[in-house]
Structures are given as structure tokens and as C-alpha cells.
PDB file of C-alpha atoms in Angstrom:
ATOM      1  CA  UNK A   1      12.283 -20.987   7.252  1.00 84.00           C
ATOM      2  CA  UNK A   2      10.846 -19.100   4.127  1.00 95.00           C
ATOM      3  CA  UNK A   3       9.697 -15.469   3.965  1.00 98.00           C
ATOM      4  CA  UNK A   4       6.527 -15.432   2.509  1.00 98.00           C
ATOM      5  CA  UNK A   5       4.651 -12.680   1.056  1.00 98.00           C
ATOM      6  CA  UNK A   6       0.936 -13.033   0.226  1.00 97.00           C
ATOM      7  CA  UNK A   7      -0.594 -11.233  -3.101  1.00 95.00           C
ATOM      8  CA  UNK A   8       2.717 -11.665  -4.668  1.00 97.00           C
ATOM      9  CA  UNK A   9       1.782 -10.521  -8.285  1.00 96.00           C
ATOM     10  CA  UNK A  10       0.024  -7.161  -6.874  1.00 95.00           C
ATOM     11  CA  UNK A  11       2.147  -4.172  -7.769  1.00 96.00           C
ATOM     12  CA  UNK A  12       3.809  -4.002  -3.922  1.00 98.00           C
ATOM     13  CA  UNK A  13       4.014  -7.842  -3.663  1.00 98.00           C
ATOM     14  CA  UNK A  14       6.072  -7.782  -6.709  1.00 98.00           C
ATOM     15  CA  UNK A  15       8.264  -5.178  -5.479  1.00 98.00           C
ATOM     16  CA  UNK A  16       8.652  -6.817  -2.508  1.00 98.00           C
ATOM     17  CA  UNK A  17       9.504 -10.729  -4.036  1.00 98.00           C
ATOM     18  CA  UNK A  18      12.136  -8.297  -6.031  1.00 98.00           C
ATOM     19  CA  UNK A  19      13.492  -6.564  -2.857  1.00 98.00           C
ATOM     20  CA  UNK A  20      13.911 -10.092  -1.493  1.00 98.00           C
ATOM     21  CA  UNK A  21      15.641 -11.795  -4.036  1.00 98.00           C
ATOM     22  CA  UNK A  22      18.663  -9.308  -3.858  1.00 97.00           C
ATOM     23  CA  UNK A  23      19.052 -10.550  -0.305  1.00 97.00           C
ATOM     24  CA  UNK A  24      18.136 -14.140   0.582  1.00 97.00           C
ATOM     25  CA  UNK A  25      18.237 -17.081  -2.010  1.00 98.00           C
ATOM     26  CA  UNK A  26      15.367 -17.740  -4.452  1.00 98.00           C
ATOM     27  CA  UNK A  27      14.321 -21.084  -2.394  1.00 96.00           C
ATOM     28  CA  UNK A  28      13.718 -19.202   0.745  1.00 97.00           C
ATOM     29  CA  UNK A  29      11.181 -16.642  -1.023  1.00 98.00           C
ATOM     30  CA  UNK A  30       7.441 -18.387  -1.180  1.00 98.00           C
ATOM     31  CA  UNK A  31       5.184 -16.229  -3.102  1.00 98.00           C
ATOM     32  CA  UNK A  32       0.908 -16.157  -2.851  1.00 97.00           C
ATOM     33  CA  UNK A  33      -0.416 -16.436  -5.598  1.00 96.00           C
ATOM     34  CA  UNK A  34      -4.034 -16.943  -7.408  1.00 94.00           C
ATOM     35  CA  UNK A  35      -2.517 -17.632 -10.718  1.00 94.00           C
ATOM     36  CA  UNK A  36       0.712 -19.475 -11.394  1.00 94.00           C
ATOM     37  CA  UNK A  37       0.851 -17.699 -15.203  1.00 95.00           C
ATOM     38  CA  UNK A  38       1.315 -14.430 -13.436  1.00 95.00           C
ATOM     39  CA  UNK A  39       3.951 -15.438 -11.380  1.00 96.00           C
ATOM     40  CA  UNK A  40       5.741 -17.408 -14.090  1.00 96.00           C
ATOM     41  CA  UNK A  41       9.006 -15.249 -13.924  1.00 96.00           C
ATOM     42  CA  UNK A  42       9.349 -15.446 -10.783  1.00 97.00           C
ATOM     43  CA  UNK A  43       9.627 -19.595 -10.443  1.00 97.00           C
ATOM     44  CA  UNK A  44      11.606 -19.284 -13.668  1.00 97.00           C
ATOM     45  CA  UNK A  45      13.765 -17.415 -10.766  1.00 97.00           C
ATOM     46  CA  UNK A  46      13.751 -20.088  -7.901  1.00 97.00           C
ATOM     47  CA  UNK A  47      10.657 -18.666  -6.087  1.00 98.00           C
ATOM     48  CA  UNK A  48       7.936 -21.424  -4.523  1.00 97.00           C
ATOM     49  CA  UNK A  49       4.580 -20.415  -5.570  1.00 97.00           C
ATOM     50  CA  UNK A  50       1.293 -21.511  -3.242  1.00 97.00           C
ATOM     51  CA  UNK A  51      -1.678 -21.195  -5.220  1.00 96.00           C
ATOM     52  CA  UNK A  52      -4.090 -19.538  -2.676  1.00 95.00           C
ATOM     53  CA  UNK A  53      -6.986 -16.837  -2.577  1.00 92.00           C
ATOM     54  CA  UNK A  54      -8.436 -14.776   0.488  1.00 91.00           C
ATOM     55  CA  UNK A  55     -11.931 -16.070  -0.097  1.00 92.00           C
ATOM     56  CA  UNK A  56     -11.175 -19.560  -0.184  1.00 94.00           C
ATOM     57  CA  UNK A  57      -9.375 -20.381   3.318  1.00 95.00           C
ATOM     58  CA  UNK A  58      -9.782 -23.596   2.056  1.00 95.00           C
ATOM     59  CA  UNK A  59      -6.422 -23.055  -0.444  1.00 96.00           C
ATOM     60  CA  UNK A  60      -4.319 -21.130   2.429  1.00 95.00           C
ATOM     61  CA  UNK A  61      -3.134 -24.301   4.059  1.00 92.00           C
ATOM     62  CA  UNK A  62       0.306 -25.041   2.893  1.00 93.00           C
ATOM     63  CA  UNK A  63       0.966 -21.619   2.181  1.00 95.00           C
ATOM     64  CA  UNK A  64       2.981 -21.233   5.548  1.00 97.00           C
ATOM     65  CA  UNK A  65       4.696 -23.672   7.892  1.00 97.00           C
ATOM     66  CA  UNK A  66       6.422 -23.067  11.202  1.00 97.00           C
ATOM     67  CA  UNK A  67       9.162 -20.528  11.291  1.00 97.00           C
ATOM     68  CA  UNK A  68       8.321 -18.632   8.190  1.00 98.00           C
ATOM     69  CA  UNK A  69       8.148 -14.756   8.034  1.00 98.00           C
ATOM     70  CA  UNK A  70       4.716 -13.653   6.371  1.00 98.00           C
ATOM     71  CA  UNK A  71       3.741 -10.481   5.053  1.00 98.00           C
ATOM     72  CA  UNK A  72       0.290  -9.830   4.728  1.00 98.00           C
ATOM     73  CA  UNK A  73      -0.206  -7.759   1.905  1.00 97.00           C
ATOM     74  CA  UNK A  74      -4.296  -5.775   2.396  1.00 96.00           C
ATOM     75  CA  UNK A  75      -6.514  -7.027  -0.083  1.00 93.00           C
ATOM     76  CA  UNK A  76      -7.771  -4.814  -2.289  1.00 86.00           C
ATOM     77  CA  UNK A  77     -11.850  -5.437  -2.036  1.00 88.00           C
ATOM     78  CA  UNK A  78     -12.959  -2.938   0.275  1.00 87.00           C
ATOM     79  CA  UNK A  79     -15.798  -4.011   1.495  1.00 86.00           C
ATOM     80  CA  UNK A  80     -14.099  -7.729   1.689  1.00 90.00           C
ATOM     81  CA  UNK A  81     -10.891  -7.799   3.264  1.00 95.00           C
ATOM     82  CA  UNK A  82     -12.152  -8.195   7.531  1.00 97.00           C
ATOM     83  CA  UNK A  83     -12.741 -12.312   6.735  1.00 96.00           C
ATOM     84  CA  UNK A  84     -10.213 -12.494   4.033  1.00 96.00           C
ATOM     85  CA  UNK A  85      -7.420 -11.406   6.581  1.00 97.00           C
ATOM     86  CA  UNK A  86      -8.665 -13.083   8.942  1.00 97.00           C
ATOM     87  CA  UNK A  87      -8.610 -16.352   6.737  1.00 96.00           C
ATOM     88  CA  UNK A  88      -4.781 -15.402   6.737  1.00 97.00           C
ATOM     89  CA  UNK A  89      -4.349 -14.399  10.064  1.00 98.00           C
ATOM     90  CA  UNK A  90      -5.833 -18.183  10.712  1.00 97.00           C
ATOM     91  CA  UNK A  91      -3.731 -20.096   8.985  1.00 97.00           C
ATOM     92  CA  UNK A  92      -0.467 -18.203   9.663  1.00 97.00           C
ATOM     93  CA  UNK A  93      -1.445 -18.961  13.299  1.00 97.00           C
ATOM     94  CA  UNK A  94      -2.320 -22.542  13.003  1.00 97.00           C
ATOM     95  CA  UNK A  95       0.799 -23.220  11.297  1.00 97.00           C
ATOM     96  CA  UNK A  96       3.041 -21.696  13.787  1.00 97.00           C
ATOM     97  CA  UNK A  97       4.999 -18.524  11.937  1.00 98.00           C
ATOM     98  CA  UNK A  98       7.435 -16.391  13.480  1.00 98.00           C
ATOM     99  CA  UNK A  99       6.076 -13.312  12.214  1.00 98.00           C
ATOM    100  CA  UNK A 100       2.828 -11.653  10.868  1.00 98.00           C
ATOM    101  CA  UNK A 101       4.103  -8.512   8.840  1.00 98.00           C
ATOM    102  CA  UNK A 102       1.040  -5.965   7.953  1.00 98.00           C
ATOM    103  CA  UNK A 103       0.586  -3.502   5.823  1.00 98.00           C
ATOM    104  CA  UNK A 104      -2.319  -1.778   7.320  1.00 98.00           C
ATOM    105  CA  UNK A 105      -3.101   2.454   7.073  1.00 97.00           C
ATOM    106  CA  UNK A 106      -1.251   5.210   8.526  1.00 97.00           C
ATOM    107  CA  UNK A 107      -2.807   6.867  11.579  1.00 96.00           C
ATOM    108  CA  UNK A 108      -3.585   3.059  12.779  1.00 96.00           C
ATOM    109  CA  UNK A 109      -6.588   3.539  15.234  1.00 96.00           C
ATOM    110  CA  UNK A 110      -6.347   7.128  15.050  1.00 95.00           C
ATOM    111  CA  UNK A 111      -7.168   6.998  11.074  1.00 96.00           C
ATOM    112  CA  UNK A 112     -11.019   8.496  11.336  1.00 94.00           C
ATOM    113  CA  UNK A 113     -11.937   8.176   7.654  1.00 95.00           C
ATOM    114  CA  UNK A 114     -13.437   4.714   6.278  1.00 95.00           C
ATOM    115  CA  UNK A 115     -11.178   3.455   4.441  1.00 95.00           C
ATOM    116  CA  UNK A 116      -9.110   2.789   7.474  1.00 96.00           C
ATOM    117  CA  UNK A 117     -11.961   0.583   8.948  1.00 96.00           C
ATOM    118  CA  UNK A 118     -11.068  -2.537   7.714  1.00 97.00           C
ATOM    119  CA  UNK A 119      -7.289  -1.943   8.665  1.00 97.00           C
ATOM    120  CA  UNK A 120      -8.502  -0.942  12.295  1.00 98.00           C
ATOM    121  CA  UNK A 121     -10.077  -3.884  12.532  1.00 98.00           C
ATOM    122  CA  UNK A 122      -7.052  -6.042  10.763  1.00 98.00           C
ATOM    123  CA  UNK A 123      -4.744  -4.810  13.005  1.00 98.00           C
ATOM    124  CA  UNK A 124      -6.961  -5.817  16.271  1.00 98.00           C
ATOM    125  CA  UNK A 125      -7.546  -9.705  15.167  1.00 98.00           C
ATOM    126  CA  UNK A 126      -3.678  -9.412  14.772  1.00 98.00           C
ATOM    127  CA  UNK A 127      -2.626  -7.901  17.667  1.00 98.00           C
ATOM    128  CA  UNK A 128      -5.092 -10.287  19.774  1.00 97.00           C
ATOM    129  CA  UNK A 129      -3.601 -13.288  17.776  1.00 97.00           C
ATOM    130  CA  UNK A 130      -1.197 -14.381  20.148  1.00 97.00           C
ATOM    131  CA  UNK A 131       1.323 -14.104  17.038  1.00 98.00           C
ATOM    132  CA  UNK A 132       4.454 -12.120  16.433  1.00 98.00           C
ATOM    133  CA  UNK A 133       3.558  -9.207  14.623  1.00 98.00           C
ATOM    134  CA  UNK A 134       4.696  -6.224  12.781  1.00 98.00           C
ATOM    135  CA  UNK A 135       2.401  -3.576  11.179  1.00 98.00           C
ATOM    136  CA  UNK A 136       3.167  -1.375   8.701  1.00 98.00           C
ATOM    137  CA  UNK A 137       1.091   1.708   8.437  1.00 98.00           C
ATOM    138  CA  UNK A 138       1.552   2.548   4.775  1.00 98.00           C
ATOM    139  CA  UNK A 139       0.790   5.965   3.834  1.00 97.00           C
ATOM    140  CA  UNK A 140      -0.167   7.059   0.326  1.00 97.00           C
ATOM    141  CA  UNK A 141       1.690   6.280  -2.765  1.00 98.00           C
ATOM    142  CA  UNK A 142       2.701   8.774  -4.997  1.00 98.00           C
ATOM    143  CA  UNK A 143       1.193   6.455  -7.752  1.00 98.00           C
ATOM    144  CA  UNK A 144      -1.890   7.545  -6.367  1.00 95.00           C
ATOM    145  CA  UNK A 145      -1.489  10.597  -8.265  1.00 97.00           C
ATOM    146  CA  UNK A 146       1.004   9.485 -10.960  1.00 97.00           C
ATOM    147  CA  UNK A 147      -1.378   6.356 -12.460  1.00 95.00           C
ATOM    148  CA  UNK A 148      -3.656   9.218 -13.022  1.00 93.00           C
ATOM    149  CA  UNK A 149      -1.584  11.934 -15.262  1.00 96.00           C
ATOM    150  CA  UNK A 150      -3.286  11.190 -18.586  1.00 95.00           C
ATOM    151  CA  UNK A 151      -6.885  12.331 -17.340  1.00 94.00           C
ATOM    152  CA  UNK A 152      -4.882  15.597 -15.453  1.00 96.00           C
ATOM    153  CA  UNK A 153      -2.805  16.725 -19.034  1.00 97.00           C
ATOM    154  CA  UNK A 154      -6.145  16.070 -20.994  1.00 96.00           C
ATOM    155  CA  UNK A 155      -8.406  18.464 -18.811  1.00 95.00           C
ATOM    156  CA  UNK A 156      -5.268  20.646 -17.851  1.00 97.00           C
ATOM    157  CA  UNK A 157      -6.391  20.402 -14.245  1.00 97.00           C
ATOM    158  CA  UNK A 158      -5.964  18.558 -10.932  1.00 97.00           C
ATOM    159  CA  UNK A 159      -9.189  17.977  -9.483  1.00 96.00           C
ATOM    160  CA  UNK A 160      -9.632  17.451  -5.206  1.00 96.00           C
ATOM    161  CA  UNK A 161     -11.222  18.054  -2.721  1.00 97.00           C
ATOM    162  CA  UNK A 162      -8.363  18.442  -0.444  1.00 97.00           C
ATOM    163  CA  UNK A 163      -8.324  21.910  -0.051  1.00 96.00           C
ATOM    164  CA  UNK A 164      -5.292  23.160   1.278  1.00 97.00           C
ATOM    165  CA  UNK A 165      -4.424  19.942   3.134  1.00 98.00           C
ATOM    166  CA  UNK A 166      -0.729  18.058   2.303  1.00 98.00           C
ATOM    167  CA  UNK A 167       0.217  14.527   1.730  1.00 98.00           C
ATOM    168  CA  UNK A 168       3.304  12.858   2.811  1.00 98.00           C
ATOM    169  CA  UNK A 169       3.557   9.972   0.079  1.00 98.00           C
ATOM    170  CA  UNK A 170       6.196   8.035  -0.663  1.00 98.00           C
ATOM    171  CA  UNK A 171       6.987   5.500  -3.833  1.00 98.00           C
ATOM    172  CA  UNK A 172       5.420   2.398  -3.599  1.00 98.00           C
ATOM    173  CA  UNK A 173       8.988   1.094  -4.002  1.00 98.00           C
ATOM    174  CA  UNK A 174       9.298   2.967  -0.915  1.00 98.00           C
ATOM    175  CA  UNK A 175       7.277   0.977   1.325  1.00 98.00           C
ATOM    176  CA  UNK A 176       7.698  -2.006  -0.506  1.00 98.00           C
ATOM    177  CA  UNK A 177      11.769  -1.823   0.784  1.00 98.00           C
ATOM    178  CA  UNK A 178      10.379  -1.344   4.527  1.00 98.00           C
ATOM    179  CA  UNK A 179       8.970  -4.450   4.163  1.00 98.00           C
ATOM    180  CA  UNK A 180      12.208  -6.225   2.934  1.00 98.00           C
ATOM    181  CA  UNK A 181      13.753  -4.460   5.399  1.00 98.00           C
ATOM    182  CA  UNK A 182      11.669  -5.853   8.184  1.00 98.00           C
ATOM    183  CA  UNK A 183      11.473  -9.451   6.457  1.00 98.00           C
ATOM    184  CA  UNK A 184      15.301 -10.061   6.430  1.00 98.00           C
ATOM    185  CA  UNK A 185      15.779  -7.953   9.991  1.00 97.00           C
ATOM    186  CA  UNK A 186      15.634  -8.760  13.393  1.00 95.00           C
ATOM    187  CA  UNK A 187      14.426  -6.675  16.013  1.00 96.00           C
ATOM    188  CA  UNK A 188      10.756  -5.108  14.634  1.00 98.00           C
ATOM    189  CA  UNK A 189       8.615  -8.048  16.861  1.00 97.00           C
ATOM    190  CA  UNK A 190       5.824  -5.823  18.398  1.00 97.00           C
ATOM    191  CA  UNK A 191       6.203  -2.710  16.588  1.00 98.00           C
ATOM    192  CA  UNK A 192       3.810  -0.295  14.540  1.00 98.00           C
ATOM    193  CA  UNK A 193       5.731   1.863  12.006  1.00 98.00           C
ATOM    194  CA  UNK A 194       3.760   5.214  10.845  1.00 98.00           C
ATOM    195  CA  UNK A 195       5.440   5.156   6.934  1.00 98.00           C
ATOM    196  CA  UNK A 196       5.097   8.298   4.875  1.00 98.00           C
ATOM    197  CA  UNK A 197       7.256  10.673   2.874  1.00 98.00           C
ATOM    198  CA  UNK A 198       9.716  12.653   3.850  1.00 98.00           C
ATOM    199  CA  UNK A 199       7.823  15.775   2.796  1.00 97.00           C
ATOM    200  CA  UNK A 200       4.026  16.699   2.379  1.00 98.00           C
ATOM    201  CA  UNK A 201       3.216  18.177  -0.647  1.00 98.00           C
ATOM    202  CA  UNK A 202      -0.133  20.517  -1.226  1.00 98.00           C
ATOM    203  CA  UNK A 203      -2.345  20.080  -5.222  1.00 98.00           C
ATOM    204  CA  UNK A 204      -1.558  23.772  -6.098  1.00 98.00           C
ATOM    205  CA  UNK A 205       2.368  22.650  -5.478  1.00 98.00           C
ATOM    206  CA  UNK A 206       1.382  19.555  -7.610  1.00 98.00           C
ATOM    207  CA  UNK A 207      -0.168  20.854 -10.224  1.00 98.00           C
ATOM    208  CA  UNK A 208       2.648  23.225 -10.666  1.00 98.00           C
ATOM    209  CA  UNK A 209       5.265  20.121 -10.814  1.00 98.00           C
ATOM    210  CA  UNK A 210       2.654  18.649 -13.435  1.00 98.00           C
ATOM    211  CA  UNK A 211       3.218  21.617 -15.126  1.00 98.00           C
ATOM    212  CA  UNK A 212       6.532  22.336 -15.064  1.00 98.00           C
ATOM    213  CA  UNK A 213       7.893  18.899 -16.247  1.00 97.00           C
ATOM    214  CA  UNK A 214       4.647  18.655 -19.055  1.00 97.00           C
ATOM    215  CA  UNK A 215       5.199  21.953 -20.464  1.00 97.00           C
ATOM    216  CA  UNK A 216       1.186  22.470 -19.882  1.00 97.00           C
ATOM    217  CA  UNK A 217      -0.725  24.477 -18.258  1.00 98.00           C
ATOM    218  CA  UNK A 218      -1.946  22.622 -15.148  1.00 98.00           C
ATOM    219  CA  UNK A 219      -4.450  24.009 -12.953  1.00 97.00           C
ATOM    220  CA  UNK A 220      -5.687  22.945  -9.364  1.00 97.00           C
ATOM    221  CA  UNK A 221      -9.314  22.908  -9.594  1.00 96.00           C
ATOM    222  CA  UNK A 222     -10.476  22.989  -5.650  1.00 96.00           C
ATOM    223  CA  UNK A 223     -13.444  21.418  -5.935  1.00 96.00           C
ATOM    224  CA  UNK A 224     -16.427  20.537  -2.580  1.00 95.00           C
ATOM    225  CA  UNK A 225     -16.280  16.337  -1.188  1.00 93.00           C
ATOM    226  CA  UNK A 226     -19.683  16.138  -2.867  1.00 94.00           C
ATOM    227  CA  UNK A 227     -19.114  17.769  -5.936  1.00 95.00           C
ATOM    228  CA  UNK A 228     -15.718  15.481  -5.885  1.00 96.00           C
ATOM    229  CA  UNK A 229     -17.929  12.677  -5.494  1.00 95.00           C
ATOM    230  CA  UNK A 230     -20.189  13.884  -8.316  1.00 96.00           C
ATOM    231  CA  UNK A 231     -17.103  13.830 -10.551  1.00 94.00           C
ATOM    232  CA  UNK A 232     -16.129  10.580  -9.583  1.00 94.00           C
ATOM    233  CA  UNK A 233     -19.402   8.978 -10.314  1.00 95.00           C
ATOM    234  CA  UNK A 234     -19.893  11.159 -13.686  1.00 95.00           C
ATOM    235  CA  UNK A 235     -16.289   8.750 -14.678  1.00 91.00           C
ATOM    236  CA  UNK A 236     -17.619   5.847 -14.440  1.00 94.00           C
ATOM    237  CA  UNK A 237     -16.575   4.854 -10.725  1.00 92.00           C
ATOM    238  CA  UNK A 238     -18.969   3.087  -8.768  1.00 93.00           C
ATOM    239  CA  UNK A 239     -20.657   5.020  -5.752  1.00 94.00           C
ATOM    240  CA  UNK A 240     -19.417   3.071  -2.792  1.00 92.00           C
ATOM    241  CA  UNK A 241     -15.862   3.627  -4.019  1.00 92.00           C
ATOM    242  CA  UNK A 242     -16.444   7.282  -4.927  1.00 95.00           C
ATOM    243  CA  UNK A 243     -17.894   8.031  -1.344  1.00 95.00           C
ATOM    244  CA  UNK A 244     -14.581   6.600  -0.054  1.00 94.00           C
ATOM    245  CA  UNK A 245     -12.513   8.776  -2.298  1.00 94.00           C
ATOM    246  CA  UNK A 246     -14.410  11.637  -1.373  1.00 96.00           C
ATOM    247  CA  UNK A 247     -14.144  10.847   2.557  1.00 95.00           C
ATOM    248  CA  UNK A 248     -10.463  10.680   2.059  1.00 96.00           C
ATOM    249  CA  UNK A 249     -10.078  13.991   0.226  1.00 96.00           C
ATOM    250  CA  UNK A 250     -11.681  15.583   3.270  1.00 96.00           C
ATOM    251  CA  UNK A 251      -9.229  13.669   5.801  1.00 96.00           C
ATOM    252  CA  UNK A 252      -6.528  15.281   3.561  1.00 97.00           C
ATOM    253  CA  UNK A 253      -8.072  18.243   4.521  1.00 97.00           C
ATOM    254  CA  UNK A 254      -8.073  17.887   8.109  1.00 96.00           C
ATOM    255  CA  UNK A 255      -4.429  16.877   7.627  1.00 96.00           C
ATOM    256  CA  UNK A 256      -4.558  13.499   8.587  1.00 95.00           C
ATOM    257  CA  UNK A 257      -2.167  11.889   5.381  1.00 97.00           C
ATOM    258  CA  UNK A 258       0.707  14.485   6.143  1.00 97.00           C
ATOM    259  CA  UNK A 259       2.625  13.181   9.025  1.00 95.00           C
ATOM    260  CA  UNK A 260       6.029  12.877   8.078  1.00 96.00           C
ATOM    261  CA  UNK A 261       7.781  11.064  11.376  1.00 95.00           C
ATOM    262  CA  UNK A 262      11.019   9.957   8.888  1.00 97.00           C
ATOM    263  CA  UNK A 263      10.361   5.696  10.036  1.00 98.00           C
ATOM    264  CA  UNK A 264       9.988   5.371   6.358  1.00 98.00           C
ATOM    265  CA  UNK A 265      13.848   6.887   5.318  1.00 98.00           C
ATOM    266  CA  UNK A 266      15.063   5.273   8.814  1.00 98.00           C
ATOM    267  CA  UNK A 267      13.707   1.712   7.683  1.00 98.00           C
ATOM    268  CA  UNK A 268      15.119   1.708   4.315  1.00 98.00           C
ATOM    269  CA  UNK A 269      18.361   3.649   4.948  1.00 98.00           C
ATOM    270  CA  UNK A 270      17.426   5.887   2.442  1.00 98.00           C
ATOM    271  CA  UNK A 271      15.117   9.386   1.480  1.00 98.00           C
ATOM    272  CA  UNK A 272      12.005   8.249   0.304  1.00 98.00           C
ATOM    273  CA  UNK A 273      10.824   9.475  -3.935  1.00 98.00           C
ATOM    274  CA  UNK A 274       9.788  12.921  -4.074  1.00 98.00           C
ATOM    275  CA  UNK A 275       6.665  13.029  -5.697  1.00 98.00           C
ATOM    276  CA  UNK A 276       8.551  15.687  -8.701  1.00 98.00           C
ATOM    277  CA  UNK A 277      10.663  12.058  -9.489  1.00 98.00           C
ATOM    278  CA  UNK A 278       7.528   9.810  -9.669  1.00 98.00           C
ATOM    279  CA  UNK A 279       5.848  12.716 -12.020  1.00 98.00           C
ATOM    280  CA  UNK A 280       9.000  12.957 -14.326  1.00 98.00           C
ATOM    281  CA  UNK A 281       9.106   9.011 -14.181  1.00 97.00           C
ATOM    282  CA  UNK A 282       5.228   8.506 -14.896  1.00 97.00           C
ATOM    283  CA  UNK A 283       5.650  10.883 -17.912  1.00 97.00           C
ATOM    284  CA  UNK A 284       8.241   9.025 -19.361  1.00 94.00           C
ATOM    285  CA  UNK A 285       5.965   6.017 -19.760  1.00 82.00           C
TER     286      UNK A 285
END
């Protein structure tokens, strides 16, 4: 039996493989790859590498065998990712695995904005697979926000269209140690697991963290979903993707990212990153 976890070199997948390695030998970690160079280290380290891709089903045979533990990491071409999880979902089935890990959206079938469609409908080819399954309703990362620091201390503002709304986001490290935690545990067969942060944060309080650990004067500029959009576009980032950014500031909004149940802390036996650590970390370089 080998726990295998699909788009291995992705920044979760490779906090996952890492997670894994510091409890189960090297030989019974099988990482997804599309490119072996990538994922050099990690054979240097004992890890089997498949060579696969989500739009080539073709490759995915091999990948899995009976037994295994899989964890279906979401692609990351919206748009895409219905037939190349499905492609997945197919071959994990036809090869017999013992469990189907997911990391699909939090809110599951109750997420109303659009970037949960494709994890709605995910989760429902799973669920009506006939396989074991386990999905993990990631909320937002706090790397979300952090990736983007540079652009907020050059304009000396946060930008959203949020409003007042909160997130509950977690380090990706976070969720990535849920997974491990379900990989190499018994017991999770059948469950959905809402993940978030142990606290929701609002921009204004964000900014002023920004600020505070910068030594700059940070602003939160509340901006309208289309003028957010606008913005968005005006940076270079394709329409489709902006209208999906904007539809998710105004879920924010409506306060659908700010549940904060604590199955995040309870999987991983510990408090999940406040978003103040990932800011003084992300500053830091």
C-alpha cells in the first residue's frame, strides 16, 4: 500500500510529500508528477514518481494500484478541472484504492460563488463513485494575501471588495498537515471536514498588521466588485479570472469564507498560523 498524492510539485503537494516523509518510509510515498526534474529531490529522497497529467488520462494508469491512499490535489485550471478529476476519480476507481482524499472548497454545496462550481461538482462524481472517500473543504490560505505584499507596500494600500466581511484562513502548511493527518489515520472514511482558521480576520485589521510589522502606512482601500474587477483587469489579469476574484470578494462579504468550526486545529493537533505570522514571515523573504 502507498499513499499517493497527485500534483506533488504544487506548493500543497509539496508540503504534503514533506508532511509524509516524517511519518511513513520514503518507498511508501508515490508522488504525481508532470515533470520528473521538478520532483528530483524528492526521489533523491526514496519517493516513487508516476509521470502523469490531468488532461491525458491516458498517463494516469499506473499511478495507483489496489490499497493505496490517494489525495486528490484540485487542479488549478478553472475552467478545466470537472474532466481532469474525473480522469482521476477513474483511474483511482478502476484500480481499486482504499481511499479518495479531496481537497475541494469550504461551504461544500452550500459554497454559492463560482469558484466553488467545479468543487461542487468534484465532490458529487466522488461521492457517487462507489469509492472510499474523504473531502477536505479547504478554506483560504493566508498566502492568498501574503504572495501579494509587494504590490500592497508599493501602493500603501489593501485593495477589496470585501467590505466589512472576515476570512478564516489558515497556512497552507495548515491544511497541507490535515491531509497527512488523514493519509496516515484511520477513521475519516465518509467524512467532509469544513477547514479554516481559527480566527476571521477583517482588511482594515489587515492592513493595520501590514502596517505595523512594515513600518508603512497601509491603508484599506474599500473598493465596489466591479470597480475590483476593473482593477484586476487594469493588472494585467485576464477577465474570466478577474470576474471570479471579484465574485469571491462579494461572498467575503456575505460572510461565507469566515466559518471557523476549529476541524482544522482538531485535525492537526495544533492552532492553525495567524495571518500576523504569515505577514511577518512573507516580509522576511
Amino acid at each position: 500500500m502507498s499513499i499517493v498524492v497527485t500534483g506533488a510539485t504544487g506548493h500543497l503537494g509539496r508540503l504534503v510529500v514533506e508532511g509524509l516523509l516524517e511519518k511513513v518510509p520514503a518507498d511508501r510515498i508515490t508522488a504525481v508528477v508532470r515533470d520528473t526534474a521538478k520532483a528530483a529531490d524528492l526521489a533523491d529522497r526514496g519517493v516513487r514518481l508516476h509521470v502523469a497529467d490531468y488532461n491525458r488520462p491516458e498517463t494516469l494508469p499506473g499511478a495507483f494500484a489496489a490499497g493505496d491512499k490517494v489525495l486528490l490535489i484540485s487542479g488549478s485550471e478553472v475552467g478545466q478541472r470537472v474532466p481532469q478529476h474525473q480522469a482521476v476519480i477513474d483511474a483511482a476507481k478502476e484500480a481499486g484504492v482504499a481511499l479518495l482524499a479531496y481537497t475541494s472548497i469550504l461551504g461544500g454545496p452550500a459554497a454559492d460563488f463560482s469558484l466553488a462550481d467545479e468543487h461542487k461538482v468534484t465532490e458529487q462524481a466522488i461521492t457517487g463513485s462507489g469509492l472510499p472517500y474523504v473531502l477536505l473543504r479547504n478554506g483560504w490560505y493566508n498566502e492568498n494575501y501574503t504572495d501579494n505584499l509587494a504590490t500592497v507596500l508599493e501602493h500603501g494600500a489593501v485593495v477589496g471588495a470585501a467590505g466589512e466581511g472576515r476570512v478564516a484562513s489558515a497556512a497552507r502548511a495548515d491544511y497541507a498537515a490535515a491531509a497527512v493527518a488523514v493519509l496516515t489515520g484511520e477513521g475519516h472514511e465518509g467524512k467532509a471536514y469544513e477547514l479554516s482558521g481559527d480566527t476571521a480576520w477583517g482588511f482594515a485589521e489587515y492592513a493595520e498588521v501590514v502596517a505595523r510589522q512594515s513600518g508603512k502606512e497601509i491603508v484599506y482601500g474599500a473598493v465596489s466588485a466591479a470597480e475590483y474587477q476593473s482593477i484586476l483587469t487594469g493588472a494585467g489579469v485576464p477577465e474570466p479570472l478577474a470576474v471570479i476574484l471579484s465574485d469571491v470578494e462579494a461572498a467575503i462579504a456575505r460572510g461565507r469564507l469566515d466559518a471557523t468550526p476549529g476541524e482544522l486545529s482538531r485535525l492537526t493537533g495544533r492552532p492553525t498560523t495567524p495571518i500576523a505570522d504569515s505577514v511577518a514571515a512573507a516580509l522576511k523573504g
